[in-house]
C-alpha positions as a printed Julia matrix, in Angstrom:
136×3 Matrix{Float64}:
   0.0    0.0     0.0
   2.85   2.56    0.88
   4.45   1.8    -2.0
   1.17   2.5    -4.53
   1.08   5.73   -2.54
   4.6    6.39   -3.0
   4.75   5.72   -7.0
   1.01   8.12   -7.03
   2.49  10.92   -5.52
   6.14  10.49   -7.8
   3.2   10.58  -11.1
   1.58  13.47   -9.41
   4.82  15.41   -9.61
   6.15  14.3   -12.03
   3.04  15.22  -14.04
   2.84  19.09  -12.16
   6.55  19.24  -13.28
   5.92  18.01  -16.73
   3.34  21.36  -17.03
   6.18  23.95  -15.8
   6.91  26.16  -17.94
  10.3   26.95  -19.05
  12.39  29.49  -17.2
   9.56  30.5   -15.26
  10.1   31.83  -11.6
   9.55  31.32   -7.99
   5.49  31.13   -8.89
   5.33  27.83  -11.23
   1.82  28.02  -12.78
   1.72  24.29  -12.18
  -2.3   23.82  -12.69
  -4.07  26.38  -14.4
  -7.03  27.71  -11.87
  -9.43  29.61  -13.48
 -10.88  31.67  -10.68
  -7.0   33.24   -9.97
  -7.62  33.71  -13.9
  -9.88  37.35  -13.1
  -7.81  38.36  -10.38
  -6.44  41.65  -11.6
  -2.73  42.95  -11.03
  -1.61  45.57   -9.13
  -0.83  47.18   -5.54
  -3.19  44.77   -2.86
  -3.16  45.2     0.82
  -3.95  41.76    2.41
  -5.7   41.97    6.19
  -5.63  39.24    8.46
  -7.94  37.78   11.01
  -6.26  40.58   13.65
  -6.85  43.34   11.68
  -2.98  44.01   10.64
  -2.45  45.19    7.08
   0.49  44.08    4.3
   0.72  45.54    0.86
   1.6   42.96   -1.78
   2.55  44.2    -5.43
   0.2   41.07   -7.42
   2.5   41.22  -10.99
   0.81  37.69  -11.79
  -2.37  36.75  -10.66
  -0.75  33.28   -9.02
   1.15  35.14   -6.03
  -2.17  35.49   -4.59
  -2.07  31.91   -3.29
   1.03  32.11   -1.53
   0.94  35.22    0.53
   3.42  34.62    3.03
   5.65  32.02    1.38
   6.42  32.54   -1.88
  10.01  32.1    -1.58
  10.31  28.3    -2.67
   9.58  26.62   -6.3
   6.7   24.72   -5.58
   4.13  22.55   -7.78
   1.1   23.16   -7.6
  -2.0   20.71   -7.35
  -5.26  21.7    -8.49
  -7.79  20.16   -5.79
 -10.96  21.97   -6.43
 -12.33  24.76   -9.33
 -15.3   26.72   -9.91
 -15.6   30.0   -11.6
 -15.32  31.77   -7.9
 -13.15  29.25   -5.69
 -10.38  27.13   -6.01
  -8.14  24.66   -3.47
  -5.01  24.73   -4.55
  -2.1   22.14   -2.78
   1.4   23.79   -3.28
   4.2   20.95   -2.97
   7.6   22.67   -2.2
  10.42  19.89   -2.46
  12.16  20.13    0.7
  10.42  22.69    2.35
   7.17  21.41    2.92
   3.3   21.35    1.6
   0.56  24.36    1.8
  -3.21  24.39    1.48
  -4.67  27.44   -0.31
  -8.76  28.04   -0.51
  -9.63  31.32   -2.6
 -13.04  32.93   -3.21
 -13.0   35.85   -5.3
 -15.8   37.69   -4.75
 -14.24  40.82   -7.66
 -11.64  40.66   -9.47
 -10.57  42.95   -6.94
 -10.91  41.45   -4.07
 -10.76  38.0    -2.88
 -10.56  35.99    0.09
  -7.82  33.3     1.21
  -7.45  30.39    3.62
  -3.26  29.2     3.81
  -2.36  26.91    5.58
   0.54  24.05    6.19
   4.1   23.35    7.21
   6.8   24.89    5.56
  10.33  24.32    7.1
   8.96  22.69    9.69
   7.44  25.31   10.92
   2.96  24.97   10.61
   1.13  27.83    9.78
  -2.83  29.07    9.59
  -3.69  32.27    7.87
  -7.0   33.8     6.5
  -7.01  37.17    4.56
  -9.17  39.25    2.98
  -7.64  41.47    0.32
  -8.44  43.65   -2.28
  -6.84  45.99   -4.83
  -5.86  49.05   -4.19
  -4.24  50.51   -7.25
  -1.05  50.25   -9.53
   2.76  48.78   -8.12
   5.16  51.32   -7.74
C-alpha cells in the first residue's frame, strides 16, 4: 500500500513538473485555476484575522495563493475549481506542503485560507484582500 502511494504521488509530480513552464520563476503556474484567472494585477493590501495590514505588489495573478511564502519553487495541485473558488495544494520539495482556498468575490478582491508546514514550521492564515491601485 505505501508503496502505490509512493509511485502516485512520484506521477503526481512528475506530471505538475511536466506542465512547468520553461524558465519561469519562484510562482510555477503548475495547474491552471481559473478563478486566480480574473484576479487583476496591481498594488493589494492583504488583512488578516487581527486586523494588521500588508501591501503585496500582485504582478501575476498566481502570487495570490502564496501570501506569506512565496520564496520556494513549488508545484502546484489543483484540488478543487469553480468560476469563484479554487483549493489549490502547493508541494515545495524540501520545504514542505501548503493548502490554499480562494473565493474571489471581484476581481478585486478575494478571500484566502493558507495553511501548512513549511520548514517545519505549521502555519494558519485567513485574509481578505483587495486591490488598491497600480505597483510602484
Amino acid at each position: 500500500m505505501r508503496l502505490a502511494a509512493v509511485v502516485g504521488l512520484g506521477l503526481v509530480t512528475a506530471g505538475a513538473a511536466a506542465q512547468q513552464r520553461p524558465g519561469a520563476a519562484a510562482n510555477v503556474r503548475g495547474a491552471d485555476v481559473p478563478a486566480v484567472n480574473v484576479v487583476q494585477p496591481g498594488k493589494w493590501l492583504l488583512r488578516d484575522a487581527d486586523g494588521n495590514e500588508r501591501p503585496m505588489c500582485l504582478r501575476d495573478p498566481y502570487q495570490i495563493l502564496r501570501p506569506s511564502h512565496a520564496t520556494a519553487v513549488c508545484q502546484r495541485v489543483l484540488l478543487e475549481s469553480a468560476a469563484s473558488r479554487a483549493t489549490v495544494r502547493n508541494v515545495c520539495a524540501g520545504h514542505g506542503t501548503m493548502l490554499t482556498r480562494i473565493t474571489v468575490d471581484t476581481p478585486r478582491q478575494v478571500s484566502l485560507d493558507v495553511q501548512g508546514v513549511i520548514d517545519g514550521q505549521p502555519f494558519s492564515e485567513t485574509y481578505e484582500a483587495r486591490r488598491v491601485g497600480e505597483c510602484s
